[in-house]
Tab-separated table of C-alpha atoms and ligand atoms in Angstrom:
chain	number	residue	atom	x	y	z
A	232	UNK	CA	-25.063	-13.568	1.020
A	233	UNK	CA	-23.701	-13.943	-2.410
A	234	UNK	CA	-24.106	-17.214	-2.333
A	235	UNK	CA	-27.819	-17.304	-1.519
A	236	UNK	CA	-28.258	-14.966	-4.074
A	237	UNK	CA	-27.162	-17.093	-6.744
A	238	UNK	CA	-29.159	-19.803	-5.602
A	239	UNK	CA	-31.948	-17.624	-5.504
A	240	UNK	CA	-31.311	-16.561	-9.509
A	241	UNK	CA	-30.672	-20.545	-10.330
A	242	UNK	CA	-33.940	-21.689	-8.590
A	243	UNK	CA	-36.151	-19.048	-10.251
A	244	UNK	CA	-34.108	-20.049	-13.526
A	245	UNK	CA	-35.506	-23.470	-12.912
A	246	UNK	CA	-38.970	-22.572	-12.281
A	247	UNK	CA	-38.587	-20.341	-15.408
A	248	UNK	CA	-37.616	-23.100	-17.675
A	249	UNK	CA	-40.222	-25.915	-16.028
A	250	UNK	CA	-43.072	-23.145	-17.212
A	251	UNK	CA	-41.420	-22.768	-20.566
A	252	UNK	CA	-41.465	-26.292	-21.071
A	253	UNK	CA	-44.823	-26.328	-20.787
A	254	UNK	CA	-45.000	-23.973	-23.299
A	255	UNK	CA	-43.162	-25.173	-25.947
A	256	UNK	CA	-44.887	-25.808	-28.495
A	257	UNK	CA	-46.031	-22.133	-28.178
A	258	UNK	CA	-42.279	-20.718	-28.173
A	259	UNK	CA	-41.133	-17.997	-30.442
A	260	UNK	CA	-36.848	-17.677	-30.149
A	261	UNK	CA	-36.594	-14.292	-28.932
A	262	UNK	CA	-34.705	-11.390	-31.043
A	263	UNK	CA	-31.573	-11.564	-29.208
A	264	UNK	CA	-30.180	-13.905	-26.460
A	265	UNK	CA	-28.547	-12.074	-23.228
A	266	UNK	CA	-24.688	-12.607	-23.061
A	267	UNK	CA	-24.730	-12.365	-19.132
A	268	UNK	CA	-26.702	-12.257	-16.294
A	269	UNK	CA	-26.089	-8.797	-14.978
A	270	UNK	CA	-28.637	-6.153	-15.147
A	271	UNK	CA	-26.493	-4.963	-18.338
A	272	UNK	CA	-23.817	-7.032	-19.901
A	273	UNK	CA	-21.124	-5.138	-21.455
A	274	UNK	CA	-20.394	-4.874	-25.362
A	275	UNK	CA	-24.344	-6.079	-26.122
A	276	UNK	CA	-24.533	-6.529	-30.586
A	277	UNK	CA	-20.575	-6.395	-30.024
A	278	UNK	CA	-20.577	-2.705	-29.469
A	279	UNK	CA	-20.019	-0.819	-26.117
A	280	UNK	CA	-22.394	2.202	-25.363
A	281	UNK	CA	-19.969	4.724	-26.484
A	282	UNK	CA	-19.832	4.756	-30.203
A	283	UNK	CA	-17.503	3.171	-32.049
A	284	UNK	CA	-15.586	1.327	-28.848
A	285	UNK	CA	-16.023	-2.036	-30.582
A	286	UNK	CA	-14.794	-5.905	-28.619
A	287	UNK	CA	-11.226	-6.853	-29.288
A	288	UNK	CA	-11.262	-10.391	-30.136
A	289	UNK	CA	-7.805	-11.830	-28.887
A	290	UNK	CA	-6.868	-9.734	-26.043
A	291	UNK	CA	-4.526	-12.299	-24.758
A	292	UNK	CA	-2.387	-14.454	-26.554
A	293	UNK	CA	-2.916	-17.944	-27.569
A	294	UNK	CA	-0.091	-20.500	-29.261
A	295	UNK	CA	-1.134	-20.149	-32.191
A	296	UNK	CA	-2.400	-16.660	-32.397
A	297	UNK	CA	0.344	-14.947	-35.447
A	298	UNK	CA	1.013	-11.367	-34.893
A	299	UNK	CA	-0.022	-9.209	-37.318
A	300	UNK	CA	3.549	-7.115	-38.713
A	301	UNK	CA	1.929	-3.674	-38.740
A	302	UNK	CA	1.018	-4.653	-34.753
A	303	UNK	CA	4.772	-5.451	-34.202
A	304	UNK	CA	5.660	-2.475	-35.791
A	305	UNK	CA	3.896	-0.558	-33.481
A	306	UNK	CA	4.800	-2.582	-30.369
A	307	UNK	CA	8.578	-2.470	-31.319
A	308	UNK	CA	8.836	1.599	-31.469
A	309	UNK	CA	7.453	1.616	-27.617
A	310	UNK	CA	11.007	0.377	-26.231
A	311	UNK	CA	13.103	0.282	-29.357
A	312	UNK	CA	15.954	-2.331	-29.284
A	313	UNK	CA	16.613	-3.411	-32.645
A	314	UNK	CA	15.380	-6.650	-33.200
A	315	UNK	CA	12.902	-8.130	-35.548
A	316	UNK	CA	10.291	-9.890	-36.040
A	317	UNK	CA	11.344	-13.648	-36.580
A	318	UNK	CA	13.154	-12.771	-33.025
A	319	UNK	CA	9.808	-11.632	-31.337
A	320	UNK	CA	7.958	-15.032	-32.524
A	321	UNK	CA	10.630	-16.969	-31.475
A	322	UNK	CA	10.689	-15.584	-28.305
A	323	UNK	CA	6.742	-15.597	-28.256
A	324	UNK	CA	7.218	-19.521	-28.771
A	325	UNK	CA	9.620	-20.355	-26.025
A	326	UNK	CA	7.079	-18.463	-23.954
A	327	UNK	CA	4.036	-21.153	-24.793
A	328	UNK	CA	6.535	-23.581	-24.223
A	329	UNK	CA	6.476	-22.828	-20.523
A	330	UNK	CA	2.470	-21.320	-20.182
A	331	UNK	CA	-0.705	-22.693	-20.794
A	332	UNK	CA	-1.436	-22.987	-24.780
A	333	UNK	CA	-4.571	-20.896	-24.094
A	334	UNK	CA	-4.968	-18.065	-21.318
A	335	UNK	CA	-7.260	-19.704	-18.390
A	336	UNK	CA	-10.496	-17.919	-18.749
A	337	UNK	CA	-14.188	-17.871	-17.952
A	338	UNK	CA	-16.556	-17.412	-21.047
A	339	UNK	CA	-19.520	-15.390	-20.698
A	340	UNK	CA	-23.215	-17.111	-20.228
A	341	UNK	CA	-26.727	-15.963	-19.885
A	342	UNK	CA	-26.755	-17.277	-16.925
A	343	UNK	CA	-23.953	-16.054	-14.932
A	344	UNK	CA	-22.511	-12.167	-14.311
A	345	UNK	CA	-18.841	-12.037	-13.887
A	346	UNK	CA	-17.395	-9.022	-12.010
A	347	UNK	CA	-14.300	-7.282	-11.591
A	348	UNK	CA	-12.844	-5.106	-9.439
A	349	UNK	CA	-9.690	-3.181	-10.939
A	350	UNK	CA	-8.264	-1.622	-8.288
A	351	UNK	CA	-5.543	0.993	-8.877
A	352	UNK	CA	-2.503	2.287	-6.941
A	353	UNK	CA	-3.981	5.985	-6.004
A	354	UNK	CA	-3.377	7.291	-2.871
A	355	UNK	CA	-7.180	8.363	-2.934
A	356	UNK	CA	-8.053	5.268	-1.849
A	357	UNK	CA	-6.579	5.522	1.876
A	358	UNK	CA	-9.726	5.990	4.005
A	359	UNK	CA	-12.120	4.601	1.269
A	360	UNK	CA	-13.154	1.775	3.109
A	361	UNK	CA	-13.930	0.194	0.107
A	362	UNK	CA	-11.753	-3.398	1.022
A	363	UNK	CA	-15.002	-5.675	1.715
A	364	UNK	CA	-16.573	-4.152	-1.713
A	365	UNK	CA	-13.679	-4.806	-3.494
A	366	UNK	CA	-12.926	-8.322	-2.028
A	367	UNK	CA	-17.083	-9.092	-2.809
A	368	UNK	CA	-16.232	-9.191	-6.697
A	369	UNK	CA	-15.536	-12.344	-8.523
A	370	UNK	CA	-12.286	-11.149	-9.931
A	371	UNK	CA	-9.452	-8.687	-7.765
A	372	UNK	CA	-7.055	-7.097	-10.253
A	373	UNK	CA	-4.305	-5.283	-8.764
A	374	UNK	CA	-1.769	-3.585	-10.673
A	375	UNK	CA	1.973	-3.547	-10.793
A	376	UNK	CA	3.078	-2.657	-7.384
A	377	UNK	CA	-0.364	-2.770	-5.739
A	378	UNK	CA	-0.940	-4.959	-2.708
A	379	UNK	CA	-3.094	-5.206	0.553
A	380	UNK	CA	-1.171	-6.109	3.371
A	381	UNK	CA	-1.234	-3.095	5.952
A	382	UNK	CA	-4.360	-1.417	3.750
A	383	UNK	CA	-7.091	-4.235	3.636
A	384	UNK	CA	-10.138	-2.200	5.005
A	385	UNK	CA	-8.880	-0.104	1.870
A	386	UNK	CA	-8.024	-2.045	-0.825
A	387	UNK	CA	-9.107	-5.211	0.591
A	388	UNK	CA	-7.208	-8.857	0.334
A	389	UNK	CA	-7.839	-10.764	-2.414
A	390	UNK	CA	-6.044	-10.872	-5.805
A	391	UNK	CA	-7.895	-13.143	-8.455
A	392	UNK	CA	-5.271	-11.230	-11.629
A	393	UNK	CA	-2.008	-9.061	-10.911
A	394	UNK	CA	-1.220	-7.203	-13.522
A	395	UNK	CA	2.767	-6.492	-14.119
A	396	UNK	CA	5.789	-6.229	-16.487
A	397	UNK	CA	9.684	-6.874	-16.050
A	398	UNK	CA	10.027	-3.652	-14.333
A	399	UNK	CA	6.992	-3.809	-11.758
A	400	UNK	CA	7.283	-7.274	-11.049
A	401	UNK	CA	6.811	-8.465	-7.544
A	402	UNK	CA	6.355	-12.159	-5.890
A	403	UNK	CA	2.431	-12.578	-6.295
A	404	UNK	CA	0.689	-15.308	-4.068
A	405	UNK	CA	0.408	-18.407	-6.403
A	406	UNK	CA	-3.165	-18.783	-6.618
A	407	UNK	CA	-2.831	-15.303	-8.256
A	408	UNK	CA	-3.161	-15.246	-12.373
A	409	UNK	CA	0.090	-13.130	-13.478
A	410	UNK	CA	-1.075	-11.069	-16.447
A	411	UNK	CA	1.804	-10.046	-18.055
A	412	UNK	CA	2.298	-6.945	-20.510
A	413	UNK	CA	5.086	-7.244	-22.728
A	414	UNK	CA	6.965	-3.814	-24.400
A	415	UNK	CA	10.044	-5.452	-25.507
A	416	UNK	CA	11.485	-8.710	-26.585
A	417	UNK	CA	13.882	-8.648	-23.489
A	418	UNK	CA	10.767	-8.897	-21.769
A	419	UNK	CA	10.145	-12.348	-23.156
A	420	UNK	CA	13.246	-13.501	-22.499
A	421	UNK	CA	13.182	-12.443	-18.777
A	422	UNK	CA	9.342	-14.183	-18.720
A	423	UNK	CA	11.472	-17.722	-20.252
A	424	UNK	CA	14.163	-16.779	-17.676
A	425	UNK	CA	12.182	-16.583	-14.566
A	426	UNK	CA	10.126	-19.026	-15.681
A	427	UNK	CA	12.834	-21.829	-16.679
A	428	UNK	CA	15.420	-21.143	-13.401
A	429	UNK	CA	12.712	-21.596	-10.733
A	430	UNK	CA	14.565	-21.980	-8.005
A	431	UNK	CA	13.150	-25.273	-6.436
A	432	UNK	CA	11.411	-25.597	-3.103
A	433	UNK	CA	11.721	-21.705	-2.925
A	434	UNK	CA	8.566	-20.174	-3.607
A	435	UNK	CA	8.557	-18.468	-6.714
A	436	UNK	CA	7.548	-14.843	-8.125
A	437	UNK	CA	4.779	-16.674	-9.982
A	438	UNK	CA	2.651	-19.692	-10.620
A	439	UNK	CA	3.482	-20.072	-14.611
A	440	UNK	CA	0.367	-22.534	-15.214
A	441	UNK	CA	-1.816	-19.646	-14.193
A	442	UNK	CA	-0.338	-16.695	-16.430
A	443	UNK	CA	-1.330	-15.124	-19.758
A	444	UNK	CA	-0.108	-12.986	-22.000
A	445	UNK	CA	-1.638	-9.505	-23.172
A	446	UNK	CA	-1.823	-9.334	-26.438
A	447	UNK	CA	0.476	-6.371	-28.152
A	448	UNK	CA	-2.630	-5.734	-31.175
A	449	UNK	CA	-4.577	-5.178	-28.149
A	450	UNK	CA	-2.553	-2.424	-26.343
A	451	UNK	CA	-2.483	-0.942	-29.785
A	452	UNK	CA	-6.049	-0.811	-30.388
A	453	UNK	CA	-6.621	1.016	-26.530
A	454	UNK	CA	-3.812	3.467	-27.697
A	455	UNK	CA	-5.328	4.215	-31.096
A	456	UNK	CA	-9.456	3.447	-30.842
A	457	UNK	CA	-10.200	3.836	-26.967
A	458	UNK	CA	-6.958	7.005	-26.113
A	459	UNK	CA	-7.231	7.998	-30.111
A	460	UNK	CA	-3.557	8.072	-30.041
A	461	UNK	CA	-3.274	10.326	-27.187
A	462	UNK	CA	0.694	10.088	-25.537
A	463	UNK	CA	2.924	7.527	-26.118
A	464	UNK	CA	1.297	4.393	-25.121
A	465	UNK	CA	-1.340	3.983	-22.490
A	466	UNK	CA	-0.330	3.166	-18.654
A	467	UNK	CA	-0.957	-0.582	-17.521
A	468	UNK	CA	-3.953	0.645	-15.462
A	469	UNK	CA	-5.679	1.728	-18.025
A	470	UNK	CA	-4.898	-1.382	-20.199
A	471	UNK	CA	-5.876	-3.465	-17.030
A	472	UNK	CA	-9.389	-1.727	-16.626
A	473	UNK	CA	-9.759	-2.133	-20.853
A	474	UNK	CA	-8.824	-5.966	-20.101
A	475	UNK	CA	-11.605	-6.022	-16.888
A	476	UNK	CA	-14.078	-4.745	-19.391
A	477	UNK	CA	-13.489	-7.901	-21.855
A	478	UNK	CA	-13.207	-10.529	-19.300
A	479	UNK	CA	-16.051	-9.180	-17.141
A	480	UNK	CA	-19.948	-8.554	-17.412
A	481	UNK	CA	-19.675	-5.794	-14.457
A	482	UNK	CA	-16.686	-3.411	-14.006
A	483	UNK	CA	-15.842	-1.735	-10.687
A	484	UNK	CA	-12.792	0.435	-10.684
A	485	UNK	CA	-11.287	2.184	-8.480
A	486	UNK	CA	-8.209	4.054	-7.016
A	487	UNK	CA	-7.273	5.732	-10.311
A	488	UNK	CA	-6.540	9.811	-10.276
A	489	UNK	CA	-5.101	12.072	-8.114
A	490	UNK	CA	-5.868	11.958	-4.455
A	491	UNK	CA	-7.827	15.030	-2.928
A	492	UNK	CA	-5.150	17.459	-2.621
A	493	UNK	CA	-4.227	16.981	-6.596
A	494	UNK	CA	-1.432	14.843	-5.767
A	495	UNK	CA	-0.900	11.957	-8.188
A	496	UNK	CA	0.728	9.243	-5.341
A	497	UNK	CA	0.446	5.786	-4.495
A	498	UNK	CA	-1.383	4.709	-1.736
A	499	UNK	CA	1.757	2.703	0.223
A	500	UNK	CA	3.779	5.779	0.631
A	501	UNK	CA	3.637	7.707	3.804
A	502	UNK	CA	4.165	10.919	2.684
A	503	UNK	CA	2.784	12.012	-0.999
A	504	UNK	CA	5.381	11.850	-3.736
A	505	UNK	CA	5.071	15.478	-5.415
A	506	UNK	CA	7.525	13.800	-8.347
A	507	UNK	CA	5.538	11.462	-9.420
A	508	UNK	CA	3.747	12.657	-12.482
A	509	UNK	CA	1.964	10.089	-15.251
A	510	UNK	CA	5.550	9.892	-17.505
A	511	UNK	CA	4.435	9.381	-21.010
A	512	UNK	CA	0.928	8.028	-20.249
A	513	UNK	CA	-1.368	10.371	-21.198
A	514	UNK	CA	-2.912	10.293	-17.488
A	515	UNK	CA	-5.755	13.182	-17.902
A	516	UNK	CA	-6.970	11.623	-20.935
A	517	UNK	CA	-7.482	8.381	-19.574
A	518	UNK	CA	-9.020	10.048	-16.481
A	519	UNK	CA	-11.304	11.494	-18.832
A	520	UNK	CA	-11.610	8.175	-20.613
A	521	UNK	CA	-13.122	6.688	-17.528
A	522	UNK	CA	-14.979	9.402	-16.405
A	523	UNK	CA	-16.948	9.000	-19.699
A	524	UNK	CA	-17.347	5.278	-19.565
A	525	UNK	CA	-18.929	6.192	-16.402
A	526	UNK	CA	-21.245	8.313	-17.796
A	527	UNK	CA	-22.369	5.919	-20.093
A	528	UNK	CA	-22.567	3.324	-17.618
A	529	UNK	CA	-20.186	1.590	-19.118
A	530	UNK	CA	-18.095	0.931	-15.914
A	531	UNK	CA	-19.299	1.830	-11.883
A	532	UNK	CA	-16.530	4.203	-10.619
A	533	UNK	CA	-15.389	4.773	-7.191
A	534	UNK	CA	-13.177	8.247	-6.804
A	535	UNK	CA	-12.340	7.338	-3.541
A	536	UNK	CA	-11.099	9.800	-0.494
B	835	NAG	C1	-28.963	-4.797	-29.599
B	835	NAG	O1	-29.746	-5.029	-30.744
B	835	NAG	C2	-31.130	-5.208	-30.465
B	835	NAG	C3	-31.848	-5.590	-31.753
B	835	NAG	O2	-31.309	-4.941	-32.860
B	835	NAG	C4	-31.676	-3.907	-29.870
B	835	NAG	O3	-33.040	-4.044	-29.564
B	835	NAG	C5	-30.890	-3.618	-28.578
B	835	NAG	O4	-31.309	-2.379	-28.033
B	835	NAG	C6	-29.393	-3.560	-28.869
B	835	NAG	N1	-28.687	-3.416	-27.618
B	835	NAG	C7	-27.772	-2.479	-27.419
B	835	NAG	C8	-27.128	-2.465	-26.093
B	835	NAG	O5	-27.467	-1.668	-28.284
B	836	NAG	C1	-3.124	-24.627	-33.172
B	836	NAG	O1	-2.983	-24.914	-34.542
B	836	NAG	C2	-2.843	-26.303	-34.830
B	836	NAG	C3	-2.584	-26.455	-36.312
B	836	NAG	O2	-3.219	-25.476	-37.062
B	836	NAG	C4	-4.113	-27.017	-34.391
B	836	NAG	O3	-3.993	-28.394	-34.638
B	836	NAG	C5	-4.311	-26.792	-32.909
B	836	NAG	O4	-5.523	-27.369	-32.481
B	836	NAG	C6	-4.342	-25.316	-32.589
B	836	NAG	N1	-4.389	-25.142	-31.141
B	836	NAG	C7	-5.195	-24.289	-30.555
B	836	NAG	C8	-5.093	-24.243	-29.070
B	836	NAG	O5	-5.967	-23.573	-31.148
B	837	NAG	C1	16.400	-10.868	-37.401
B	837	NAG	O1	17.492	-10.677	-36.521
B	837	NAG	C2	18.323	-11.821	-36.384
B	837	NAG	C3	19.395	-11.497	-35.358
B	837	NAG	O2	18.825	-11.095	-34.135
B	837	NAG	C4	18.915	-12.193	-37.723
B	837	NAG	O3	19.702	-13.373	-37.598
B	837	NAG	C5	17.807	-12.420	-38.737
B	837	NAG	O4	18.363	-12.645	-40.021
B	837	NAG	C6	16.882	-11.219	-38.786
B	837	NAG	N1	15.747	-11.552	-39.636
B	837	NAG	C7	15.199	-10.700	-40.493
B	837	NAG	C8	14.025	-11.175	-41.263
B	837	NAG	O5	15.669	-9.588	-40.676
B	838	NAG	C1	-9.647	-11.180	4.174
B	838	NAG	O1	-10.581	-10.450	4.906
B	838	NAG	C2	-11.657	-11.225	5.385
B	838	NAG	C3	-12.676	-10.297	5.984
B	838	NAG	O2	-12.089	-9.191	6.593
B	838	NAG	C4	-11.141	-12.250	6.349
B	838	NAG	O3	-12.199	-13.045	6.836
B	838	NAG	C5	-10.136	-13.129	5.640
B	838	NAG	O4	-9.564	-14.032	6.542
B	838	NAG	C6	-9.052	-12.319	5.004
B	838	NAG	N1	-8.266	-13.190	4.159
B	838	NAG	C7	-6.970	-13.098	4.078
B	838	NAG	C8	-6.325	-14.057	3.130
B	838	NAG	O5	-6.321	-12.278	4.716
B	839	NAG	C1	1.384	-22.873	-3.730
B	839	NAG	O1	1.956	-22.577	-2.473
B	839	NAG	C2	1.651	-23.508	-1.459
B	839	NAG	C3	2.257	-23.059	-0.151
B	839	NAG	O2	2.690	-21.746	-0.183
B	839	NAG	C4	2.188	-24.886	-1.881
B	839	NAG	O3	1.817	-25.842	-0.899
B	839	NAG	C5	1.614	-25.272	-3.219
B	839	NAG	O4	2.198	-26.475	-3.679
B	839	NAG	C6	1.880	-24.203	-4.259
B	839	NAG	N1	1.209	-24.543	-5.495
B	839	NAG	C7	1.779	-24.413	-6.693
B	839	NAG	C8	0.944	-24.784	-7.872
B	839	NAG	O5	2.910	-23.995	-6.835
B	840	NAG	C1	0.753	17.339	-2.202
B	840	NAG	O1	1.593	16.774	-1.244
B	840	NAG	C2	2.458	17.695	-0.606
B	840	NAG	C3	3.435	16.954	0.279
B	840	NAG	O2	2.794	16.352	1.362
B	840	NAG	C4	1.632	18.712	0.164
B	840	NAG	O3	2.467	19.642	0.810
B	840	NAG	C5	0.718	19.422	-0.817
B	840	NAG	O4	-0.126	20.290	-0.133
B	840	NAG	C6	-0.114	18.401	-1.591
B	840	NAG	N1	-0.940	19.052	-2.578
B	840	NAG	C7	-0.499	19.634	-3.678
B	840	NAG	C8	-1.581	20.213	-4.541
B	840	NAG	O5	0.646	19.695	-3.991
C-alpha cells in the first residue's frame, strides 16, 4: 500500500516537473522551499510551532564534534564520579575508534516524509492494537527495556532505533541502530568494553557499525529549553521522542503515561508495579510536554488503553 503510494507521489512529481519545464522560462523561485514531503514538516524557518522550541544542530555525536565545557559541566553533575574533562574526550575518542565517524542518518528532502514511531514502555498500551500502525512507520524506536515478542498486535515487531544506556541494556537484533545515552564516563568505557571483547561467533548485544551517540549538549538543551529545568534530568523517553522529532518529518508516539487505572507500569509485567514511580524524571511535566506538542500538532499522540 505504502509502496504504491510513493509511487503514486514520485509519478505525479514527474508529471509536475515535465510541466514546469515547459515553463521555465516563466519560473519565479518560490519564497521558501519545503524541507519534507509530509503534509507538515517539522521545525519549518528552523522553529517548531511552540515558541521558542528551536532545532538542535548536533544531536548526536560526530568525531570531531568538541564538547562545549559548560555542557560537560552539566553532564558530569547527573552521575557525579570525579573525573574531568581531558578523561571524558579521551574516552569520547576510543569510542569513534570503534563506531562510525558520523551517526548513520537520513537527511531530510522535499521529496520524501520520514516517520517515526516512538513507542514507550506503558502498560497502556496492552489492548491498543496499535502493532500494524506502529510497524507501518519508517523508523520503530523502542526504548530501554521495550520489546515485542509476546505483545506484537500491541507494540508491533519491528525496531529500526533502540534506545538504551549501561543500565537498560539488552541484546538488540543487529539490524537494530543502538542509540546510546551516555550519563557518565564509566559509561564510555563499558560502550569500548562491550564493544572491543566481542565475543566471536556469539552473537553480540549490538551491531557497533550501526550505533550513535546522543549528544550530552543535547540532553541539556531538552532539560533546560524543552522541560525548562524541571527535575533532575529528563527520562530517556522523553529524550528519545525529542530525538524522533529531529530525525523525523512525522512523529507518532505512543505508550507514554500511566495506564487507565493511574498506574505508572510497564507493559511486560503481569501484574501492575504500584512502586514504580518516574524517580527523578520529572514524569508529569513531560506528560504535559507532550500533551502540548500535541496540541500544536507538533507530534500525533496515541494514549493508548
Ligand atoms: C515560514 O516562513 C514563511 C515566510 O516567512 C511563512 O510564510 C511561513 O508561514 C513560515 N512557516 C512556519 C511554519 O512558521
Ligand atoms: C574532522 O576534522 C578533520 C580535521 O579538521 C577533517 O579533515 C575531517 O574531514 C573531519 N571529519 C569529519 C567527519 O567531519
Ligand atoms: C584529569 O584527571 C586525570 C586523572 O583521571 C589527571 O591525570 C589529569 O591531570 C586531570 N586533568 C585535569 C585538566 O585536571
Ligand atoms: C511482523 O508482523 C508481520 C505482520 O503481522 C508479519 O508478516 C511479519 O512476519 C512479522 N515479522 C517478524 C520479524 O516477526
Ligand atoms: C547479523 O546476524 C546474522 C544472523 O543472526 C548474521 O548472519 C550476520 O552476519 C550478522 N551481521 C552482522 C553485521 O553482524
Ligand atoms: C494499580 O494496580 C494495583 C495492583 O494491581 C490495583 O490494585 C490498583 O487498583 C491500580 N490502580 C491504582 C490507582 O492504584
Amino acid at each position: 500500500m505504502k509502496t504504491i503510494v510513493r509511487l503514486l507521489i514520485f509519478f505525479l512529481s514527474v508529471s509536475g516537473i515535465c510541466v514546469f519545464l515547459g515553463e521555465v522560462s516563466r519560473y519565479v523561485p518560490p519564497q521558501e522551499q519545503r524541507s519534507c514531503a509530509c503534509d507538515r514538516c517539522l521545525f519549518e524557518n528552523d522553529t517548531l510551532a511552540i515558541e521558542g522550541l528551536r532545532k538542535f544542530p548536533q544531536p548526536l555525536l560526530s568525531r570531531n564534534y568538541s564538547l562545549p565545557e559548560e555542557d560537560y559541566n552539566w553532564w558530569k553533575r547527573l552521575q557525579p564520579e570525579g573525573r574531568n574533562i581531558s578523561d571524558y574526550r579521551k574516552n569520547m575518542e576510543r569510542v569513534f575508534q570503534l563506531i562510525p565517524d558520523n551517526p548513520p542518518l537520513e537527511a531530510s528532502s522535499p521529496g520524501r516524509c520520514r516517520t517515526c514511531a516512538v513507542v514507550g514502555n506503558s502498560r497502556n498500551l496492552l489492548k491498543s492494537h496499535y502493532g500494524l500502525f506502529i510497524d507501518f512507520q519508517d523508523y520503530v524506536i523502542r526504548i530501554n527495556r521495550g520489546h515485542s515478542k509476546g505483545f506484537e498486535s500491541d507494540v508491533g515487531n519491528r525496531t529500526t532505533h533502540h534506545v538504551m544506556y549501561l543500565e537498560s541494556a539488552s541484546q538488540i537484533d543487529n539490524t537494530t541502530h543502538p542509540v546510546l545515552f551516555t550519563f557518565k564516563i564509566r559509561d564510555l568505557e563499558w560502550i569500548t568494553r562491550v564493544l572491543s571483547t566481542q565475543p566471536s561467533g556469539k552473537k553480540s548485544l549490538f551491531n557497533k557499525d550501526l550505533a550513535m551517540v546522543v549528544n550530552p549538549a543535547f540532553m541539556r538543551n531538552i532539560h533546560q529549553v524543552w522541560l525548562q529545568k524541571k527535575g533532575a534530568y529528563p527520562s530517556t523517553g522523553f529524550m528519545a521522542l525529542v530525538l524522533a522529532l529531529h530525525i523525523c518529518d512525522e512523529v507518532h508516539v505512543f505508550g507514554f503515561g500511566a495506564d487507565s487505572d493511574g498506574n505508572w507500569s510497564h507493559y511486560w509485567e503481569k501484574v501492575p508495579n504500584k512502586k514504580i514511580k518516574t524517580g527523578g524524571h520529572p514524569g508529569n511535566v513531560e506528560y504535559e510536554m507532550i500533551e502540548e506538542l500535541a496540541r500544536h500538532q507538533v507530534l500525533k499522540f496515541y494514549t493508548g488503553w
